[in-house]
mmCIF file of N, CA and C in Angstrom:
data_model
loop_
_atom_site.group_PDB
_atom_site.id
_atom_site.type_symbol
_atom_site.label_atom_id
_atom_site.label_comp_id
_atom_site.label_asym_id
_atom_site.label_seq_id
_atom_site.Cartn_x
_atom_site.Cartn_y
_atom_site.Cartn_z
ATOM 1 N N MET P 101 85.007 -127.081 149.662
ATOM 2 C CA MET P 101 83.911 -127.956 149.311
ATOM 3 C C MET P 101 84.482 -129.344 149.004
ATOM 4 N N ASN P 102 83.921 -130.365 149.613
ATOM 5 C CA ASN P 102 84.466 -131.704 149.405
ATOM 6 C C ASN P 102 83.953 -132.329 148.105
ATOM 7 N N LYS P 103 84.528 -133.468 147.766
ATOM 8 C CA LYS P 103 84.229 -134.138 146.500
ATOM 9 C C LYS P 103 82.749 -134.500 146.386
ATOM 10 N N ALA P 104 82.162 -135.025 147.430
ATOM 11 C CA ALA P 104 80.760 -135.447 147.391
ATOM 12 C C ALA P 104 79.833 -134.266 147.118
ATOM 13 N N ASN P 105 80.114 -133.128 147.744
ATOM 14 C CA ASN P 105 79.298 -131.936 147.508
ATOM 15 C C ASN P 105 79.446 -131.427 146.082
ATOM 16 N N GLN P 106 80.677 -131.451 145.553
ATOM 17 C CA GLN P 106 80.897 -131.007 144.173
ATOM 18 C C GLN P 106 80.183 -131.915 143.182
ATOM 19 N N ILE P 107 80.251 -133.209 143.409
ATOM 20 C CA ILE P 107 79.577 -134.152 142.513
ATOM 21 C C ILE P 107 78.073 -133.946 142.557
ATOM 22 N N GLU P 108 77.525 -133.794 143.744
ATOM 23 C CA GLU P 108 76.081 -133.585 143.869
ATOM 24 C C GLU P 108 75.645 -132.254 143.261
ATOM 25 N N MET P 109 76.435 -131.208 143.468
ATOM 26 C CA MET P 109 76.106 -129.899 142.908
ATOM 27 C C MET P 109 76.109 -129.932 141.377
ATOM 28 N N THR P 110 77.138 -130.549 140.792
ATOM 29 C CA THR P 110 77.195 -130.616 139.336
ATOM 30 C C THR P 110 76.109 -131.532 138.785
ATOM 31 N N ARG P 111 75.759 -132.585 139.518
ATOM 32 C CA ARG P 111 74.669 -133.467 139.073
ATOM 33 C C ARG P 111 73.346 -132.719 139.063
ATOM 34 N N LEU P 112 73.092 -131.948 140.115
ATOM 35 C CA LEU P 112 71.845 -131.180 140.174
ATOM 36 C C LEU P 112 71.802 -130.087 139.113
ATOM 37 N N LEU P 113 72.934 -129.440 138.857
ATOM 38 C CA LEU P 113 72.981 -128.419 137.807
ATOM 39 C C LEU P 113 72.736 -129.040 136.435
ATOM 40 N N ALA P 114 73.332 -130.190 136.183
ATOM 41 C CA ALA P 114 73.118 -130.873 134.909
ATOM 42 C C ALA P 114 71.669 -131.321 134.771
ATOM 43 N N LEU P 115 71.124 -131.890 135.806
ATOM 44 C CA LEU P 115 69.742 -132.350 135.774
ATOM 45 C C LEU P 115 68.775 -131.183 135.596
ATOM 46 N N GLY P 116 69.014 -130.101 136.319
ATOM 47 C CA GLY P 116 68.148 -128.927 136.205
ATOM 48 C C GLY P 116 68.200 -128.279 134.836
ATOM 49 N N SER P 117 69.388 -128.144 134.276
ATOM 50 C CA SER P 117 69.485 -127.521 132.956
ATOM 51 C C SER P 117 68.939 -128.442 131.872
ATOM 52 N N LEU P 118 69.072 -129.753 132.035
ATOM 53 C CA LEU P 118 68.499 -130.695 131.074
ATOM 54 C C LEU P 118 66.976 -130.641 131.108
ATOM 55 N N ILE P 119 66.405 -130.646 132.291
ATOM 56 C CA ILE P 119 64.947 -130.525 132.427
ATOM 57 C C ILE P 119 64.491 -129.168 131.906
ATOM 58 N N GLY P 120 65.275 -128.118 132.161
ATOM 59 C CA GLY P 120 64.952 -126.801 131.637
ATOM 60 C C GLY P 120 64.927 -126.768 130.117
ATOM 61 N N LEU P 121 65.883 -127.453 129.483
ATOM 62 C CA LEU P 121 65.897 -127.530 128.016
ATOM 63 C C LEU P 121 64.674 -128.269 127.487
ATOM 64 N N ILE P 122 64.259 -129.323 128.162
ATOM 65 C CA ILE P 122 63.081 -130.071 127.735
ATOM 66 C C ILE P 122 61.823 -129.210 127.857
ATOM 67 N N VAL P 123 61.656 -128.578 128.996
ATOM 68 C CA VAL P 123 60.478 -127.735 129.225
ATOM 69 C C VAL P 123 60.477 -126.548 128.256
ATOM 70 N N LEU P 124 61.625 -125.918 128.089
ATOM 71 C CA LEU P 124 61.711 -124.787 127.165
ATOM 72 C C LEU P 124 61.376 -125.212 125.744
ATOM 73 N N GLY P 125 61.935 -126.332 125.297
ATOM 74 C CA GLY P 125 61.678 -126.795 123.934
ATOM 75 C C GLY P 125 60.212 -127.075 123.686
ATOM 76 N N LEU P 126 59.558 -127.722 124.637
ATOM 77 C CA LEU P 126 58.126 -128.001 124.481
ATOM 78 C C LEU P 126 57.293 -126.724 124.513
ATOM 79 N N ALA P 127 57.545 -125.878 125.493
ATOM 80 C CA ALA P 127 56.773 -124.641 125.612
ATOM 81 C C ALA P 127 56.993 -123.733 124.403
ATOM 82 N N TRP P 128 58.219 -123.655 123.945
ATOM 83 C CA TRP P 128 58.572 -122.812 122.812
ATOM 84 C C TRP P 128 57.819 -123.246 121.561
ATOM 85 N N GLU P 129 57.867 -124.522 121.230
ATOM 86 C CA GLU P 129 57.298 -125.008 119.976
ATOM 87 C C GLU P 129 55.801 -125.268 120.040
ATOM 88 N N MET P 130 55.235 -125.332 121.250
ATOM 89 C CA MET P 130 53.798 -125.591 121.360
ATOM 90 C C MET P 130 52.981 -124.333 121.675
ATOM 91 N N TRP P 131 53.524 -123.436 122.514
ATOM 92 C CA TRP P 131 52.703 -122.328 122.963
ATOM 93 C C TRP P 131 53.356 -120.956 122.835
ATOM 94 N N LEU P 132 54.600 -120.806 123.209
ATOM 95 C CA LEU P 132 55.201 -119.478 123.324
ATOM 96 C C LEU P 132 55.487 -118.822 121.977
ATOM 97 N N ALA P 133 56.140 -119.527 121.073
ATOM 98 C CA ALA P 133 56.479 -118.966 119.762
ATOM 99 C C ALA P 133 56.582 -120.080 118.716
ATOM 100 N N PRO P 134 55.467 -120.799 118.476
ATOM 101 C CA PRO P 134 55.543 -121.902 117.514
ATOM 102 C C PRO P 134 55.716 -121.392 116.079
ATOM 103 N N ILE P 135 56.282 -122.241 115.241
ATOM 104 C CA ILE P 135 56.460 -121.878 113.832
ATOM 105 C C ILE P 135 55.101 -121.745 113.158
ATOM 106 N N ARG P 136 54.182 -122.655 113.496
ATOM 107 C CA ARG P 136 52.816 -122.603 112.978
ATOM 108 C C ARG P 136 51.866 -122.401 114.150
ATOM 109 N N PRO P 137 50.771 -121.688 113.939
ATOM 110 C CA PRO P 137 49.795 -121.524 115.028
ATOM 111 C C PRO P 137 49.281 -122.881 115.509
ATOM 112 N N GLY P 138 49.194 -123.045 116.800
ATOM 113 C CA GLY P 138 48.735 -124.293 117.373
ATOM 114 C C GLY P 138 49.840 -125.286 117.672
ATOM 115 N N GLY P 139 51.078 -124.943 117.381
ATOM 116 C CA GLY P 139 52.202 -125.825 117.659
ATOM 117 C C GLY P 139 52.690 -126.515 116.398
ATOM 118 N N SER P 140 53.847 -127.140 116.511
ATOM 119 C CA SER P 140 54.419 -127.825 115.353
ATOM 120 C C SER P 140 55.112 -129.101 115.799
ATOM 121 N N LEU P 141 55.440 -129.931 114.823
ATOM 122 C CA LEU P 141 56.147 -131.171 115.112
ATOM 123 C C LEU P 141 57.591 -130.919 115.533
ATOM 124 N N LEU P 142 58.035 -129.681 115.439
ATOM 125 C CA LEU P 142 59.388 -129.354 115.884
ATOM 126 C C LEU P 142 59.539 -129.561 117.390
ATOM 127 N N ALA P 143 58.416 -129.701 118.085
ATOM 128 C CA ALA P 143 58.469 -129.991 119.519
ATOM 129 C C ALA P 143 59.076 -131.360 119.787
ATOM 130 N N LEU P 144 59.112 -132.212 118.785
ATOM 131 C CA LEU P 144 59.715 -133.539 118.950
ATOM 132 C C LEU P 144 61.226 -133.475 119.137
ATOM 133 N N LYS P 145 61.807 -132.298 118.933
ATOM 134 C CA LYS P 145 63.262 -132.155 119.114
ATOM 135 C C LYS P 145 63.692 -132.419 120.551
ATOM 136 N N VAL P 146 62.756 -132.392 121.492
ATOM 137 C CA VAL P 146 63.112 -132.633 122.892
ATOM 138 C C VAL P 146 63.209 -134.114 123.236
ATOM 139 N N LEU P 147 62.747 -134.991 122.366
ATOM 140 C CA LEU P 147 62.799 -136.429 122.663
ATOM 141 C C LEU P 147 64.215 -136.934 122.926
ATOM 142 N N PRO P 148 65.230 -136.554 122.124
ATOM 143 C CA PRO P 148 66.587 -137.018 122.457
ATOM 144 C C PRO P 148 67.085 -136.522 123.810
ATOM 145 N N LEU P 149 66.537 -135.419 124.290
ATOM 146 C CA LEU P 149 66.941 -134.902 125.601
ATOM 147 C C LEU P 149 66.364 -135.736 126.745
ATOM 148 N N CYS P 150 65.312 -136.484 126.473
ATOM 149 C CA CYS P 150 64.705 -137.318 127.511
ATOM 150 C C CYS P 150 65.516 -138.584 127.779
ATOM 151 N N ILE P 151 66.304 -139.011 126.801
ATOM 152 C CA ILE P 151 67.067 -140.247 126.935
ATOM 153 C C ILE P 151 68.087 -140.190 128.086
ATOM 154 N N PRO P 152 68.865 -139.109 128.214
ATOM 155 C CA PRO P 152 69.878 -139.109 129.283
ATOM 156 C C PRO P 152 69.353 -138.788 130.678
ATOM 157 N N LEU P 153 68.069 -138.527 130.831
ATOM 158 C CA LEU P 153 67.543 -138.186 132.155
ATOM 159 C C LEU P 153 67.839 -139.268 133.195
ATOM 160 N N ALA P 154 67.600 -140.515 132.845
ATOM 161 C CA ALA P 154 67.818 -141.599 133.806
ATOM 162 C C ALA P 154 69.296 -141.742 134.149
ATOM 163 N N GLY P 155 70.175 -141.609 133.156
ATOM 164 C CA GLY P 155 71.607 -141.738 133.411
ATOM 165 C C GLY P 155 72.150 -140.648 134.305
ATOM 166 N N ILE P 156 71.663 -139.436 134.109
ATOM 167 C CA ILE P 156 72.117 -138.332 134.969
ATOM 168 C C ILE P 156 71.505 -138.486 136.365
ATOM 169 N N TRP P 157 70.264 -138.923 136.414
ATOM 170 C CA TRP P 157 69.626 -139.134 137.713
ATOM 171 C C TRP P 157 70.384 -140.186 138.520
ATOM 172 N N LYS P 158 70.868 -141.238 137.835
ATOM 173 C CA LYS P 158 71.598 -142.316 138.509
ATOM 174 C C LYS P 158 73.098 -142.057 138.577
ATOM 175 N N ASN P 159 73.524 -140.898 138.127
ATOM 176 C CA ASN P 159 74.921 -140.469 138.246
ATOM 177 C C ASN P 159 75.887 -141.360 137.457
ATOM 178 N N ARG P 160 75.524 -141.715 136.240
ATOM 179 C CA ARG P 160 76.370 -142.559 135.394
ATOM 180 C C ARG P 160 77.352 -141.698 134.614
ATOM 181 N N MET P 161 78.608 -141.984 134.783
ATOM 182 C CA MET P 161 79.678 -141.181 134.176
ATOM 183 C C MET P 161 79.555 -141.122 132.650
ATOM 184 N N TYR P 162 79.276 -142.246 132.026
ATOM 185 C CA TYR P 162 79.206 -142.294 130.562
ATOM 186 C C TYR P 162 78.143 -141.341 130.028
ATOM 187 N N THR P 163 77.030 -141.220 130.737
ATOM 188 C CA THR P 163 75.962 -140.326 130.301
ATOM 189 C C THR P 163 76.441 -138.873 130.278
ATOM 190 N N TYR P 164 77.162 -138.466 131.302
ATOM 191 C CA TYR P 164 77.672 -137.094 131.342
ATOM 192 C C TYR P 164 78.602 -136.826 130.166
ATOM 193 N N ARG P 165 79.377 -137.829 129.810
ATOM 194 C CA ARG P 165 80.362 -137.645 128.741
ATOM 195 C C ARG P 165 79.682 -137.456 127.390
ATOM 196 N N TRP P 166 78.659 -138.271 127.070
ATOM 197 C CA TRP P 166 78.058 -138.105 125.754
ATOM 198 C C TRP P 166 77.048 -136.970 125.718
ATOM 199 N N VAL P 167 76.452 -136.623 126.839
ATOM 200 C CA VAL P 167 75.555 -135.462 126.864
ATOM 201 C C VAL P 167 76.343 -134.180 126.613
ATOM 202 N N SER P 168 77.576 -134.139 127.109
ATOM 203 C CA SER P 168 78.393 -132.939 126.886
ATOM 204 C C SER P 168 78.712 -132.747 125.402
ATOM 205 N N LEU P 169 78.619 -133.801 124.610
ATOM 206 C CA LEU P 169 78.792 -133.684 123.163
ATOM 207 C C LEU P 169 77.467 -133.407 122.460
ATOM 208 N N MET P 170 76.397 -134.068 122.894
ATOM 209 C CA MET P 170 75.092 -133.904 122.262
ATOM 210 C C MET P 170 74.530 -132.494 122.433
ATOM 211 N N VAL P 171 74.855 -131.858 123.538
ATOM 212 C CA VAL P 171 74.280 -130.551 123.842
ATOM 213 C C VAL P 171 74.671 -129.498 122.803
ATOM 214 N N TRP P 172 75.774 -129.716 122.105
ATOM 215 C CA TRP P 172 76.209 -128.739 121.106
ATOM 216 C C TRP P 172 75.254 -128.651 119.916
ATOM 217 N N LEU P 173 74.488 -129.690 119.641
ATOM 218 C CA LEU P 173 73.464 -129.615 118.595
ATOM 219 C C LEU P 173 72.386 -128.607 118.975
ATOM 220 N N TYR P 174 71.970 -128.635 120.210
ATOM 221 C CA TYR P 174 70.954 -127.701 120.694
ATOM 222 C C TYR P 174 71.533 -126.293 120.832
ATOM 223 N N PHE P 175 72.784 -126.203 121.198
ATOM 224 C CA PHE P 175 73.461 -124.903 121.251
ATOM 225 C C PHE P 175 73.467 -124.263 119.862
ATOM 226 N N THR P 176 73.796 -125.062 118.852
ATOM 227 C CA THR P 176 73.831 -124.547 117.477
ATOM 228 C C THR P 176 72.452 -124.087 117.033
ATOM 229 N N GLU P 177 71.429 -124.872 117.337
ATOM 230 C CA GLU P 177 70.072 -124.454 116.998
ATOM 231 C C GLU P 177 69.725 -123.138 117.683
ATOM 232 N N GLY P 178 70.092 -123.005 118.944
ATOM 233 C CA GLY P 178 69.811 -121.778 119.680
ATOM 234 C C GLY P 178 70.507 -120.572 119.089
ATOM 235 N N VAL P 179 71.765 -120.728 118.704
ATOM 236 C CA VAL P 179 72.500 -119.604 118.110
ATOM 237 C C VAL P 179 71.880 -119.199 116.771
ATOM 238 N N VAL P 180 71.553 -120.184 115.947
ATOM 239 C CA VAL P 180 70.954 -119.883 114.639
ATOM 240 C C VAL P 180 69.614 -119.199 114.806
ATOM 241 N N ARG P 181 68.793 -119.711 115.697
ATOM 242 C CA ARG P 181 67.462 -119.116 115.864
ATOM 243 C C ARG P 181 67.518 -117.788 116.617
ATOM 244 N N ALA P 182 68.499 -117.589 117.467
ATOM 245 C CA ALA P 182 68.656 -116.283 118.121
ATOM 246 C C ALA P 182 69.013 -115.225 117.083
ATOM 247 N N TRP P 183 69.745 -115.633 116.067
ATOM 248 C CA TRP P 183 70.165 -114.710 115.020
ATOM 249 C C TRP P 183 69.059 -114.476 114.000
ATOM 250 N N SER P 184 68.255 -115.501 113.698
ATOM 251 C CA SER P 184 67.323 -115.404 112.569
ATOM 252 C C SER P 184 65.863 -115.200 112.955
ATOM 253 N N ASP P 185 65.426 -115.641 114.122
ATOM 254 C CA ASP P 185 64.018 -115.506 114.506
ATOM 255 C C ASP P 185 63.713 -114.089 114.972
ATOM 256 N N ARG P 186 62.420 -113.793 114.939
ATOM 257 C CA ARG P 186 61.947 -112.520 115.501
ATOM 258 C C ARG P 186 61.509 -112.755 116.939
ATOM 259 N N ALA P 187 61.326 -111.658 117.671
ATOM 260 C CA ALA P 187 60.877 -111.762 119.063
ATOM 261 C C ALA P 187 59.497 -112.411 119.087
ATOM 262 N N PRO P 188 59.174 -113.220 120.027
ATOM 263 C CA PRO P 188 59.897 -113.654 121.213
ATOM 264 C C PRO P 188 60.788 -114.880 120.968
ATOM 265 N N GLY P 189 60.765 -115.418 119.739
ATOM 266 C CA GLY P 189 61.542 -116.611 119.436
ATOM 267 C C GLY P 189 63.035 -116.432 119.654
ATOM 268 N N ASN P 190 63.547 -115.252 119.311
ATOM 269 C CA ASN P 190 64.991 -115.048 119.498
ATOM 270 C C ASN P 190 65.373 -114.979 120.977
ATOM 271 N N TYR P 191 64.479 -114.491 121.816
ATOM 272 C CA TYR P 191 64.768 -114.466 123.252
ATOM 273 C C TYR P 191 64.746 -115.884 123.838
ATOM 274 N N LEU P 192 63.819 -116.689 123.367
ATOM 275 C CA LEU P 192 63.767 -118.078 123.807
ATOM 276 C C LEU P 192 65.013 -118.824 123.353
ATOM 277 N N ALA P 193 65.496 -118.493 122.166
ATOM 278 C CA ALA P 193 66.726 -119.119 121.665
ATOM 279 C C ALA P 193 67.920 -118.731 122.528
ATOM 280 N N MET P 194 67.949 -117.503 123.004
ATOM 281 C CA MET P 194 69.045 -117.087 123.890
ATOM 282 C C MET P 194 68.992 -117.839 125.218
ATOM 283 N N VAL P 195 67.799 -118.103 125.710
ATOM 284 C CA VAL P 195 67.657 -118.904 126.927
ATOM 285 C C VAL P 195 68.136 -120.336 126.660
ATOM 286 N N GLU P 196 67.825 -120.857 125.469
ATOM 287 C CA GLU P 196 68.299 -122.197 125.110
ATOM 288 C C GLU P 196 69.825 -122.247 125.087
ATOM 289 N N VAL P 197 70.443 -121.223 124.537
ATOM 290 C CA VAL P 197 71.907 -121.168 124.505
ATOM 291 C C VAL P 197 72.464 -121.150 125.927
ATOM 292 N N LEU P 198 71.869 -120.369 126.795
ATOM 293 C CA LEU P 198 72.321 -120.300 128.186
ATOM 294 C C LEU P 198 72.179 -121.650 128.885
ATOM 295 N N LEU P 199 71.041 -122.315 128.691
ATOM 296 C CA LEU P 199 70.841 -123.624 129.308
ATOM 297 C C LEU P 199 71.818 -124.659 128.761
ATOM 298 N N CYS P 200 72.115 -124.572 127.471
ATOM 299 C CA CYS P 200 73.096 -125.493 126.877
ATOM 300 C C CYS P 200 74.478 -125.277 127.475
ATOM 301 N N LEU P 201 74.864 -124.030 127.655
ATOM 302 C CA LEU P 201 76.164 -123.748 128.261
ATOM 303 C C LEU P 201 76.221 -124.244 129.704
ATOM 304 N N LEU P 202 75.142 -124.045 130.439
ATOM 305 C CA LEU P 202 75.097 -124.544 131.819
ATOM 306 C C LEU P 202 75.201 -126.068 131.859
ATOM 307 N N LEU P 203 74.502 -126.733 130.939
ATOM 308 C CA LEU P 203 74.551 -128.191 130.895
ATOM 309 C C LEU P 203 75.952 -128.678 130.546
ATOM 310 N N PHE P 204 76.587 -128.043 129.581
ATOM 311 C CA PHE P 204 77.938 -128.449 129.205
ATOM 312 C C PHE P 204 78.917 -128.242 130.367
ATOM 313 N N ILE P 205 78.841 -127.097 131.003
ATOM 314 C CA ILE P 205 79.746 -126.800 132.118
ATOM 315 C C ILE P 205 79.524 -127.786 133.261
ATOM 316 N N ALA P 206 78.256 -128.083 133.571
ATOM 317 C CA ALA P 206 77.960 -129.028 134.649
ATOM 318 C C ALA P 206 78.500 -130.411 134.316
ATOM 319 N N CYS P 207 78.313 -130.860 133.082
ATOM 320 C CA CYS P 207 78.813 -132.188 132.686
ATOM 321 C C CYS P 207 80.337 -132.230 132.715
ATOM 322 N N ALA P 208 80.966 -131.196 132.182
ATOM 323 C CA ALA P 208 82.430 -131.168 132.150
ATOM 324 C C ALA P 208 83.013 -131.137 133.562
ATOM 325 N N LEU P 209 82.445 -130.324 134.437
ATOM 326 C CA LEU P 209 82.937 -130.271 135.816
ATOM 327 C C LEU P 209 82.685 -131.577 136.556
ATOM 328 N N HIS P 210 81.543 -132.178 136.303
ATOM 329 C CA HIS P 210 81.222 -133.442 136.957
ATOM 330 C C HIS P 210 82.241 -134.517 136.581
ATOM 331 N N VAL P 211 82.516 -134.644 135.295
ATOM 332 C CA VAL P 211 83.488 -135.635 134.836
ATOM 333 C C VAL P 211 84.871 -135.314 135.390
ATOM 334 N N ARG P 212 85.220 -134.044 135.401
ATOM 335 C CA ARG P 212 86.547 -133.646 135.891
ATOM 336 C C ARG P 212 86.723 -133.976 137.380
ATOM 337 N N VAL P 213 85.713 -133.659 138.168
ATOM 338 C CA VAL P 213 85.807 -133.925 139.608
ATOM 339 C C VAL P 213 85.895 -135.424 139.864
ATOM 340 N N ARG P 214 85.102 -136.194 139.155
ATOM 341 C CA ARG P 214 85.128 -137.646 139.388
ATOM 342 C C ARG P 214 86.422 -138.280 138.899
ATOM 343 N N PHE P 215 86.974 -137.824 137.770
ATOM 344 C CA PHE P 215 88.236 -138.370 137.275
ATOM 345 C C PHE P 215 89.421 -137.913 138.121
ATOM 346 N N LYS P 216 89.339 -136.715 138.656
ATOM 347 C CA LYS P 216 90.436 -136.173 139.453
ATOM 348 C C LYS P 216 90.696 -137.012 140.699
ATOM 349 N N ASN P 217 89.670 -137.611 141.216
ATOM 350 C CA ASN P 217 89.794 -138.354 142.465
ATOM 351 C C ASN P 217 89.887 -139.865 142.274
ATOM 352 N N LEU P 218 90.027 -140.312 141.029
ATOM 353 C CA LEU P 218 90.223 -141.738 140.784
ATOM 354 C C LEU P 218 91.656 -142.128 141.094
ATOM 355 N N PRO P 219 91.888 -143.367 141.477
ATOM 356 C CA PRO P 219 93.266 -143.828 141.639
ATOM 357 C C PRO P 219 93.996 -143.748 140.302
ATOM 358 N N ASP P 220 95.291 -143.569 140.350
ATOM 359 C CA ASP P 220 96.085 -143.370 139.131
ATOM 360 C C ASP P 220 95.978 -144.555 138.180
ATOM 361 N N ALA P 221 95.900 -145.764 138.678
ATOM 362 C CA ALA P 221 95.828 -146.946 137.813
ATOM 363 C C ALA P 221 94.548 -146.974 136.994
ATOM 364 N N ILE P 222 93.469 -146.453 137.537
ATOM 365 C CA ILE P 222 92.189 -146.432 136.823
ATOM 366 C C ILE P 222 92.129 -145.232 135.889
ATOM 367 N N ALA P 223 92.564 -144.068 136.352
ATOM 368 C CA ALA P 223 92.478 -142.849 135.567
ATOM 369 C C ALA P 223 93.401 -142.866 134.355
ATOM 370 N N ASN P 224 94.572 -143.499 134.476
ATOM 371 C CA ASN P 224 95.555 -143.492 133.393
ATOM 372 C C ASN P 224 96.138 -144.903 133.219
ATOM 373 N N PRO P 225 95.395 -145.796 132.554
ATOM 374 C CA PRO P 225 95.841 -147.186 132.458
ATOM 375 C C PRO P 225 97.127 -147.348 131.647
ATOM 376 N N ALA P 226 97.480 -146.412 130.797
ATOM 377 C CA ALA P 226 98.699 -146.529 129.982
ATOM 378 C C ALA P 226 99.955 -146.479 130.848
ATOM 379 N N THR P 227 99.903 -145.742 131.944
ATOM 380 C CA THR P 227 101.078 -145.592 132.800
ATOM 381 C C THR P 227 100.976 -146.422 134.081
ATOM 382 N N ALA P 228 99.911 -147.217 134.201
ATOM 383 C CA ALA P 228 99.701 -147.972 135.443
ATOM 384 C C ALA P 228 100.787 -149.001 135.697
ATOM 385 N N GLY P 229 101.344 -149.612 134.664
ATOM 386 C CA GLY P 229 102.339 -150.644 134.848
ATOM 387 C C GLY P 229 103.762 -150.140 134.897
ATOM 388 N N SER P 230 103.975 -148.869 134.607
ATOM 389 C CA SER P 230 105.350 -148.350 134.594
ATOM 390 C C SER P 230 105.841 -148.110 136.015
ATOM 391 N N THR P 231 107.146 -148.229 136.197
ATOM 392 C CA THR P 231 107.744 -148.007 137.514
ATOM 393 C C THR P 231 108.519 -146.701 137.561
ATOM 394 N N ALA P 232 108.423 -145.916 136.485
ATOM 395 C CA ALA P 232 109.147 -144.642 136.451
ATOM 396 C C ALA P 232 108.542 -143.682 137.438
ATOM 397 N N PRO P 233 109.362 -142.822 138.077
ATOM 398 C CA PRO P 233 108.844 -141.879 139.063
ATOM 399 C C PRO P 233 108.027 -140.780 138.458
#
């Protein structure tokens, strides 16, 4: 598989899992297993997930890097709620954990593939001026 295909595949996986987290968060807190009947303000937790949509859509490297850190907040929420909620909330939390792992893996692979193919002077500026073999 060539570099362009790997970049596109990881971009689509990241975009799909990010959209999946947004849809899951809204559906979970509004209809599927809300804390209060009729939905709750906890559905607002998906707003920070909407911010990186444009950056991932436009394939911006910086967005992938900080999303791979931000996703751990949602992973932690999923683990806590998978452990403490009753069904069906705990099953939805397990899906959230899975989507978070997919998003992290997609972001990490995307950054790795793009950095792997950069010229040495750009990828490692500390050693760019050295003449050592």
